[in-house]
CSV table of N, CA and C in Angstrom, one decimal:
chain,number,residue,atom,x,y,z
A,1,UNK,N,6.8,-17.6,-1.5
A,1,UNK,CA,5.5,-17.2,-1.3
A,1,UNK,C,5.3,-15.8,-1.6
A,2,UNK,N,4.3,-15.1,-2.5
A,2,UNK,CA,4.0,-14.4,-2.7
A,2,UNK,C,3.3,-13.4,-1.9
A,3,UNK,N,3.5,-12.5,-1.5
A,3,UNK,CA,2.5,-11.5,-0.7
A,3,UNK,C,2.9,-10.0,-1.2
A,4,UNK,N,1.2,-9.5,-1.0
A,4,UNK,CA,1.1,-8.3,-1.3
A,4,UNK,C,0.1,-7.4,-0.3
A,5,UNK,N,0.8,-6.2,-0.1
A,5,UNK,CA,0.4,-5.2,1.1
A,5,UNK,C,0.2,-4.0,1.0
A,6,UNK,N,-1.1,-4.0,0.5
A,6,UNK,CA,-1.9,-2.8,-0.3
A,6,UNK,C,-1.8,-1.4,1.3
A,7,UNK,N,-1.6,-0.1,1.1
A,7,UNK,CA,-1.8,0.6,1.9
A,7,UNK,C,-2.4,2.1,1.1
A,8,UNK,N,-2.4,3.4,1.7
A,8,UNK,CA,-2.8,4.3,1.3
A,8,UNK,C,-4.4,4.6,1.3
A,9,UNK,N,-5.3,3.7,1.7
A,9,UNK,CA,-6.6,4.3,2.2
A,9,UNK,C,-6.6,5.6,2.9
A,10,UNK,N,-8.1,5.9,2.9
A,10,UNK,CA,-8.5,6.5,3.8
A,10,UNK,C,-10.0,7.1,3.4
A,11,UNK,N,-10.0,8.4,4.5
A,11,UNK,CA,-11.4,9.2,4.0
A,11,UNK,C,-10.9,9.7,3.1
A,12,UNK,N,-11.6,11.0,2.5
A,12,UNK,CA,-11.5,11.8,1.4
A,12,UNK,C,-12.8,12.5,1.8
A,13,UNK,N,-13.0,13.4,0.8
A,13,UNK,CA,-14.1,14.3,0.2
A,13,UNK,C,-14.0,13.7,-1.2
A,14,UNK,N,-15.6,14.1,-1.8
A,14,UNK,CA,-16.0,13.8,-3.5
A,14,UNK,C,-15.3,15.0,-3.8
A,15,UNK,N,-14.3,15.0,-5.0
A,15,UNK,CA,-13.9,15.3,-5.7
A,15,UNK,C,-12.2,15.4,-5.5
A,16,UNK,N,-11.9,14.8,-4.7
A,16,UNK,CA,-10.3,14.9,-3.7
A,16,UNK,C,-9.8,13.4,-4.4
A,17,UNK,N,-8.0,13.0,-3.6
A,17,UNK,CA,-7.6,12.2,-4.5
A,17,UNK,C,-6.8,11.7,-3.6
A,18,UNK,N,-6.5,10.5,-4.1
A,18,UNK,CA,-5.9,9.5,-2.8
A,18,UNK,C,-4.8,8.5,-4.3
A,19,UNK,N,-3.7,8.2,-3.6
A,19,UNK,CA,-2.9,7.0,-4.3
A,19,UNK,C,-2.9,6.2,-3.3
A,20,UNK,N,-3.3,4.7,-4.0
A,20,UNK,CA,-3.1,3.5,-3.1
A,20,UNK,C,-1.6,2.7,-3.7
A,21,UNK,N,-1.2,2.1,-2.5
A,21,UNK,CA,-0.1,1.1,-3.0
A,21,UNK,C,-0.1,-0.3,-3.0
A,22,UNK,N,0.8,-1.1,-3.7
A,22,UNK,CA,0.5,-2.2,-3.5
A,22,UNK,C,1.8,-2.5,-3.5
A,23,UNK,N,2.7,-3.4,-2.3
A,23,UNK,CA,4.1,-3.9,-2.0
A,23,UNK,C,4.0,-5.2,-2.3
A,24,UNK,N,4.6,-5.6,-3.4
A,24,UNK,CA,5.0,-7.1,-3.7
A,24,UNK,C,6.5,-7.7,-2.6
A,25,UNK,N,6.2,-8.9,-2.4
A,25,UNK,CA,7.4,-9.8,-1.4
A,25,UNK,C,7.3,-10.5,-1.9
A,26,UNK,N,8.4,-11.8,-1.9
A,26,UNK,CA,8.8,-13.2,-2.3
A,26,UNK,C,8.7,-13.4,-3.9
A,27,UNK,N,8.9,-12.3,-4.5
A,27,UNK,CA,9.1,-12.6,-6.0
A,27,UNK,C,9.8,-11.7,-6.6
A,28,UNK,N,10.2,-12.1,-7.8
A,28,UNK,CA,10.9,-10.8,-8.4
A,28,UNK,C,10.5,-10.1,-9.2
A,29,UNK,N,9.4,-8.9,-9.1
A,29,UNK,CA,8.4,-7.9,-9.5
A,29,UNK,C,8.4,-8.2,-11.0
A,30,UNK,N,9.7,-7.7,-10.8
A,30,UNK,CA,9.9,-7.6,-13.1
A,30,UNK,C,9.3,-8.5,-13.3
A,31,UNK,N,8.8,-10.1,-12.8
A,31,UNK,CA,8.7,-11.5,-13.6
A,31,UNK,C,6.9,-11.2,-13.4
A,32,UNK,N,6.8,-10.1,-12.6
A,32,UNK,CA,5.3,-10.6,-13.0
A,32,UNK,C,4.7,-9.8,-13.9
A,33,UNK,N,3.9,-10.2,-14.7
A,33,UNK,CA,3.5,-10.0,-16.0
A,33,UNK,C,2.2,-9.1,-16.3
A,34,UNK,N,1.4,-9.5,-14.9
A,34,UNK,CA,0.0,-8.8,-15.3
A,34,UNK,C,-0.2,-8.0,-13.5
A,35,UNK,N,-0.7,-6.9,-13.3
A,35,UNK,CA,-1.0,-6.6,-12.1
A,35,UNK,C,-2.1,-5.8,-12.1
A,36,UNK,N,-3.1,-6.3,-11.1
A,36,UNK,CA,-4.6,-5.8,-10.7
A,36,UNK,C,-4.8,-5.0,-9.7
A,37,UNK,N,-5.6,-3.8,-10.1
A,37,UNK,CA,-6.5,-3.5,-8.9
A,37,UNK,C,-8.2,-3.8,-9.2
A,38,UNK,N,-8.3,-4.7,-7.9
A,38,UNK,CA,-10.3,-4.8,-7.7
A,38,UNK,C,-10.5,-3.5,-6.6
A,39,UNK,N,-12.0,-3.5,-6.2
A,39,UNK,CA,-12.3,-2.9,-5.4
A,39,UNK,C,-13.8,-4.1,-5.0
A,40,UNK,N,-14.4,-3.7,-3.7
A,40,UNK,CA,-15.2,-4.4,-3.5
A,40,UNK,C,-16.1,-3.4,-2.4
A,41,UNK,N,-17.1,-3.2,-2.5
A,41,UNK,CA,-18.0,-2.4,-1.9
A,41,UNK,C,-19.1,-3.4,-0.6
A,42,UNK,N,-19.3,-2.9,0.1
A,42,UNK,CA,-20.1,-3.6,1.0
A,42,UNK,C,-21.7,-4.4,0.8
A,43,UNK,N,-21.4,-5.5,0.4
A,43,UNK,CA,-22.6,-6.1,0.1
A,43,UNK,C,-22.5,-6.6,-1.0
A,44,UNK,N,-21.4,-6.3,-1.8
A,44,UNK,CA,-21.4,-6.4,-3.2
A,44,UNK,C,-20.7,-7.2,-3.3
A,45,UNK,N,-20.7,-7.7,-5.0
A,45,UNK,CA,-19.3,-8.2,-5.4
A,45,UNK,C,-17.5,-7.8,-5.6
A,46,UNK,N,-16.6,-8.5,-6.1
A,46,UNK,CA,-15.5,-7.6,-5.8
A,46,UNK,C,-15.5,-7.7,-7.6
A,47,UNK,N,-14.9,-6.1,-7.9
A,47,UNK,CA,-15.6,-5.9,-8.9
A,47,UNK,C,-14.2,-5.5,-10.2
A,48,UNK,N,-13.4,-5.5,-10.8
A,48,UNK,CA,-12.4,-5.1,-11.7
A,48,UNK,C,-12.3,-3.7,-11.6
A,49,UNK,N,-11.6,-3.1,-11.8
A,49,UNK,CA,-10.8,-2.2,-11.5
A,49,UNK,C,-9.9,-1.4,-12.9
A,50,UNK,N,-8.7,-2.0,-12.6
A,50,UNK,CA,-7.5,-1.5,-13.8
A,50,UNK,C,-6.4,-2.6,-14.0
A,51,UNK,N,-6.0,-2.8,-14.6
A,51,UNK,CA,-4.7,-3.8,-14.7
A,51,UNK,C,-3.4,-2.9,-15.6
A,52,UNK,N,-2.3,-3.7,-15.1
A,52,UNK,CA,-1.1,-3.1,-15.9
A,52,UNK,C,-0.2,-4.5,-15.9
A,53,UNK,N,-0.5,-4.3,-17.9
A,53,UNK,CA,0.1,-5.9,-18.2
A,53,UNK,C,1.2,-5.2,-18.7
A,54,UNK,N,2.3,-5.9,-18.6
A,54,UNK,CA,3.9,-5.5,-19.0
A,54,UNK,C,3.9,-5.4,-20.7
A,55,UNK,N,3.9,-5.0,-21.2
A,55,UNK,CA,4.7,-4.6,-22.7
A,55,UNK,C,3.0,-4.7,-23.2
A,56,UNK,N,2.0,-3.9,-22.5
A,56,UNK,CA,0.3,-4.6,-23.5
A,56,UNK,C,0.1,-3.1,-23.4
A,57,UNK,N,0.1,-2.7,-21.8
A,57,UNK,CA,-0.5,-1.5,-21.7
A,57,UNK,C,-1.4,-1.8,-20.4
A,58,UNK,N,-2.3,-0.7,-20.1
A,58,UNK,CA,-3.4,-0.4,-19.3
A,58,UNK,C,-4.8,-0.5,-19.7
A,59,UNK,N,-5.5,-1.1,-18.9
A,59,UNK,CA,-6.6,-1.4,-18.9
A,59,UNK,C,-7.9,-0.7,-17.6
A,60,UNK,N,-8.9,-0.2,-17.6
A,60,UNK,CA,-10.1,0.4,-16.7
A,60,UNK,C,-11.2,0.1,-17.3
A,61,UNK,N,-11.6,0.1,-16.2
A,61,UNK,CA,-13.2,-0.3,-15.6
A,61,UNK,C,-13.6,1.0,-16.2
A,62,UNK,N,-14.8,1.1,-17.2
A,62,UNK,CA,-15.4,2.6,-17.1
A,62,UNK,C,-15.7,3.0,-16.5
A,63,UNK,N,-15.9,2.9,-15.0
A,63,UNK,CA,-16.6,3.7,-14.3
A,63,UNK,C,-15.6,4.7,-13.9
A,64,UNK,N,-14.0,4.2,-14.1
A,64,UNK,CA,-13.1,4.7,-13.6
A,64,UNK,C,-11.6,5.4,-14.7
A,65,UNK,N,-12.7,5.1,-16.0
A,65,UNK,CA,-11.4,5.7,-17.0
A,65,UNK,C,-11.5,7.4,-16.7
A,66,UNK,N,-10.4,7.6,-17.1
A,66,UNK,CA,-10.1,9.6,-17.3
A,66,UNK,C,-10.0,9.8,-15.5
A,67,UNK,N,-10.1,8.8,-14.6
A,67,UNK,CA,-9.9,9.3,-13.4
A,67,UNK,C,-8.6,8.7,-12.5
A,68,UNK,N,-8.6,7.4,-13.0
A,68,UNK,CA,-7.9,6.6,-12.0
A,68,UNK,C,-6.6,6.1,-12.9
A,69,UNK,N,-5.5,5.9,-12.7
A,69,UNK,CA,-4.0,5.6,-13.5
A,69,UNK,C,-3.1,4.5,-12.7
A,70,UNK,N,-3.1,3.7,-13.2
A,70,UNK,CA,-2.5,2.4,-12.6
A,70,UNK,C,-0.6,2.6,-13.1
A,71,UNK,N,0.0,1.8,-12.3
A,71,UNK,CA,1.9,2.3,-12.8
A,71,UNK,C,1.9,1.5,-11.7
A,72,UNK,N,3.5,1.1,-11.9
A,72,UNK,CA,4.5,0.1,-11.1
A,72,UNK,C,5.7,0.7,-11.2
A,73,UNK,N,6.5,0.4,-9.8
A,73,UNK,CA,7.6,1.1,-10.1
A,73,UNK,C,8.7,-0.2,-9.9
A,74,UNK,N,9.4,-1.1,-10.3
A,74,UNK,CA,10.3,-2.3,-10.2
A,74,UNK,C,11.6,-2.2,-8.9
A,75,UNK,N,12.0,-0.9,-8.9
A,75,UNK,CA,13.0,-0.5,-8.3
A,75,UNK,C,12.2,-1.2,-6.4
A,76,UNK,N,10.9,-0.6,-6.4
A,76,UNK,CA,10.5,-0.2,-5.6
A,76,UNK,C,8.9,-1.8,-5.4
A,77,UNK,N,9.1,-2.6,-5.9
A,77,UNK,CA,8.7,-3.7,-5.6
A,77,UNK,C,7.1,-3.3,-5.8
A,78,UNK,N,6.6,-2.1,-6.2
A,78,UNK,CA,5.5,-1.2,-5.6
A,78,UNK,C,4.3,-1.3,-7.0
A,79,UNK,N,3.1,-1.5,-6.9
A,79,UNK,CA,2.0,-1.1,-7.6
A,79,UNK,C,1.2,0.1,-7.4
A,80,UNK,N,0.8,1.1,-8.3
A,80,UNK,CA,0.4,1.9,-7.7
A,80,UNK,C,-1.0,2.0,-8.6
A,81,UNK,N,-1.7,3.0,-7.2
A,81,UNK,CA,-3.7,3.3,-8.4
A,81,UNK,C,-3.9,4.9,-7.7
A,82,UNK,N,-3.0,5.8,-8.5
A,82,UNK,CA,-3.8,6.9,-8.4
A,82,UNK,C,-5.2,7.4,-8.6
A,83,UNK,N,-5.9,7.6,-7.9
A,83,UNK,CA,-7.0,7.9,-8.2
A,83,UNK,C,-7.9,9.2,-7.8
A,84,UNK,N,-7.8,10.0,-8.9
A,84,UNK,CA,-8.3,11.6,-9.1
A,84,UNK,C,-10.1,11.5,-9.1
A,85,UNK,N,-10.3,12.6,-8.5
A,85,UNK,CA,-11.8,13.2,-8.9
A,85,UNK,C,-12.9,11.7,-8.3
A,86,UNK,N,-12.3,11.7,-7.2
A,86,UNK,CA,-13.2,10.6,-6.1
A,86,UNK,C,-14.7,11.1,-5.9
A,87,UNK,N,-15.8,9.8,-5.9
A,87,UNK,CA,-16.7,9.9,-5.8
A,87,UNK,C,-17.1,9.0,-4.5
A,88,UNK,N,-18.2,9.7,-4.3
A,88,UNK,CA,-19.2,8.5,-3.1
A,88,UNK,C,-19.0,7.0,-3.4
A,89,UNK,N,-19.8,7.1,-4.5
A,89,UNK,CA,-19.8,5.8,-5.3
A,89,UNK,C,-18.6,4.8,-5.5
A,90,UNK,N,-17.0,5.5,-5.2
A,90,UNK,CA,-15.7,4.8,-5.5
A,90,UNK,C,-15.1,4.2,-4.2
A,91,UNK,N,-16.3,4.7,-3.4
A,91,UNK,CA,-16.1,4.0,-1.5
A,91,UNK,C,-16.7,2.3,-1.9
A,92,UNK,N,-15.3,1.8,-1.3
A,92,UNK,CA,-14.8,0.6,-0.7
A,92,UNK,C,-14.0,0.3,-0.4
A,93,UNK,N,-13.3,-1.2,-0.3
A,93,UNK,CA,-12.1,-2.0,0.0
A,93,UNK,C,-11.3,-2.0,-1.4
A,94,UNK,N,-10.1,-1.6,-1.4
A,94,UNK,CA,-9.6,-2.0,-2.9
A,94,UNK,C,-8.4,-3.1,-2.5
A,95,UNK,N,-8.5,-4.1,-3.1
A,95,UNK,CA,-7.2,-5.0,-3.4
A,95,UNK,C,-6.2,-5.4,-4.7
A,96,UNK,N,-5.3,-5.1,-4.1
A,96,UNK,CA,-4.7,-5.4,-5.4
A,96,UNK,C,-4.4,-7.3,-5.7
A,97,UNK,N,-3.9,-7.6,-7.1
A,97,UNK,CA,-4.0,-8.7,-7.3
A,97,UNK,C,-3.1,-9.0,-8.2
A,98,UNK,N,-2.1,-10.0,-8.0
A,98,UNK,CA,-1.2,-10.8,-9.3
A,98,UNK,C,-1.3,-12.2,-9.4
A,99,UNK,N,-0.9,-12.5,-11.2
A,99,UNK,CA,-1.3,-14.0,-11.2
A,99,UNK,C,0.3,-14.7,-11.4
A,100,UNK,N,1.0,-15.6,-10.6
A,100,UNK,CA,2.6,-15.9,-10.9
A,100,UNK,C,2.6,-17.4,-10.9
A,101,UNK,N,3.0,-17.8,-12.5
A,101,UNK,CA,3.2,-19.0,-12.4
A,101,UNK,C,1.8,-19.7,-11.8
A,102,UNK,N,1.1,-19.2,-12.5
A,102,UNK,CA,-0.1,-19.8,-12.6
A,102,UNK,C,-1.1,-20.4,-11.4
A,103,UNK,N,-0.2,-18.8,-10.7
A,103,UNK,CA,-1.1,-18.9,-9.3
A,103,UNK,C,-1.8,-17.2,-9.1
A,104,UNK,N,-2.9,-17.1,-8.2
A,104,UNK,CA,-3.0,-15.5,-7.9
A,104,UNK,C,-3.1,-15.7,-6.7
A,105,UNK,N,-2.6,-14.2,-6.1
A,105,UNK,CA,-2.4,-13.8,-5.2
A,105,UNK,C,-3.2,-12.4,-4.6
A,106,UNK,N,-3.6,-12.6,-3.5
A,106,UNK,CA,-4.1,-11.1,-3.3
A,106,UNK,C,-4.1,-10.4,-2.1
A,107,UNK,N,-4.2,-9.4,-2.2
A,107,UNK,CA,-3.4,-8.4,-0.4
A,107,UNK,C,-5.1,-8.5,0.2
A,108,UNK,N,-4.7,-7.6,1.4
A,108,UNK,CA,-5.6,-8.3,1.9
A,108,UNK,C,-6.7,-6.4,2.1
A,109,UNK,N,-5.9,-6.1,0.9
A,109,UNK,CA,-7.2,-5.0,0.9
A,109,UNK,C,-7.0,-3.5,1.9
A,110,UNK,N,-7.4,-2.1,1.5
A,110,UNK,CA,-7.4,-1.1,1.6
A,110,UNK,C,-8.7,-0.1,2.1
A,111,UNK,N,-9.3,0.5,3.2
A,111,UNK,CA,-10.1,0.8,2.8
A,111,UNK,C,-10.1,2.6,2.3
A,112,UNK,N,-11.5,2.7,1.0
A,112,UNK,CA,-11.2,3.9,0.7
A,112,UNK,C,-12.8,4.3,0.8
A,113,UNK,N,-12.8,5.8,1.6
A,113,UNK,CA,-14.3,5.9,1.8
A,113,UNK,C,-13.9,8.0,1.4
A,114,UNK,N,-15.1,7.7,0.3
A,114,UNK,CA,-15.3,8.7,0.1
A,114,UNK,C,-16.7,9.7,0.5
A,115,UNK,N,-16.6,11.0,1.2
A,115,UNK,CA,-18.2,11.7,1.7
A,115,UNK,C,-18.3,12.6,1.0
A,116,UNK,N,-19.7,12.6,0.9
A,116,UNK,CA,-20.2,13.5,0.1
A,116,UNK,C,-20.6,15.3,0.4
């Protein structure tokens, strides 16, 4: 069974910078192929983010390119979403997310609140 244990929230100030993590269990990291961060805002839907597919590259949401940097580290079972030059607007819940063997999985979410 797959589980993932997003940490690293918190407050901030706009313009300040936070990395979130994401702790993979019951699998062997290297095998997963594709890794997500969503976010989801209150009221809203839960909305894409960044991904980091193995040998493809990186992917962002424009709301969040030139700001936010997705990386994995294997050693360390760990997903990561740096995220620079925080906005009001970037306050929510972020989760991360993997698909293995043709199942997904998803932590149970971070919160990140940014004031203006």
């Amino acid at each position: 069974q797959v589980q993932l244990v997003e940490s690293g929230g918190g407050l901030v100030q706009a313009g300040g910078s936070l990395t979130l993590s994401c702790a993979a269990s019951g699998v062997i990291f290297s095998r997963i192929s594709q890794m997500d961060w969503y976010r989801q805002a209150p009221g809203k839907q839960r909305n894409f983010v960044a991904r980091l597919a193995r040998n493809l590259g990186t992917y962002y949401a424009n709301s969040v390119k030139g700001r936010f940097t997705i990386s994995a580290d294997n050693a360390k079972n760990t997903t990561y979403l740096q995220m620079n030059s925080l906005q009001p607007e970037d306050t929510a819940i972020y989760l991360c997310k993997v698909d293995f063997l043709g199942t997904t999985y998803w932590g149970q979410g971070t919160q990140v609140t940014v004031s203006s």
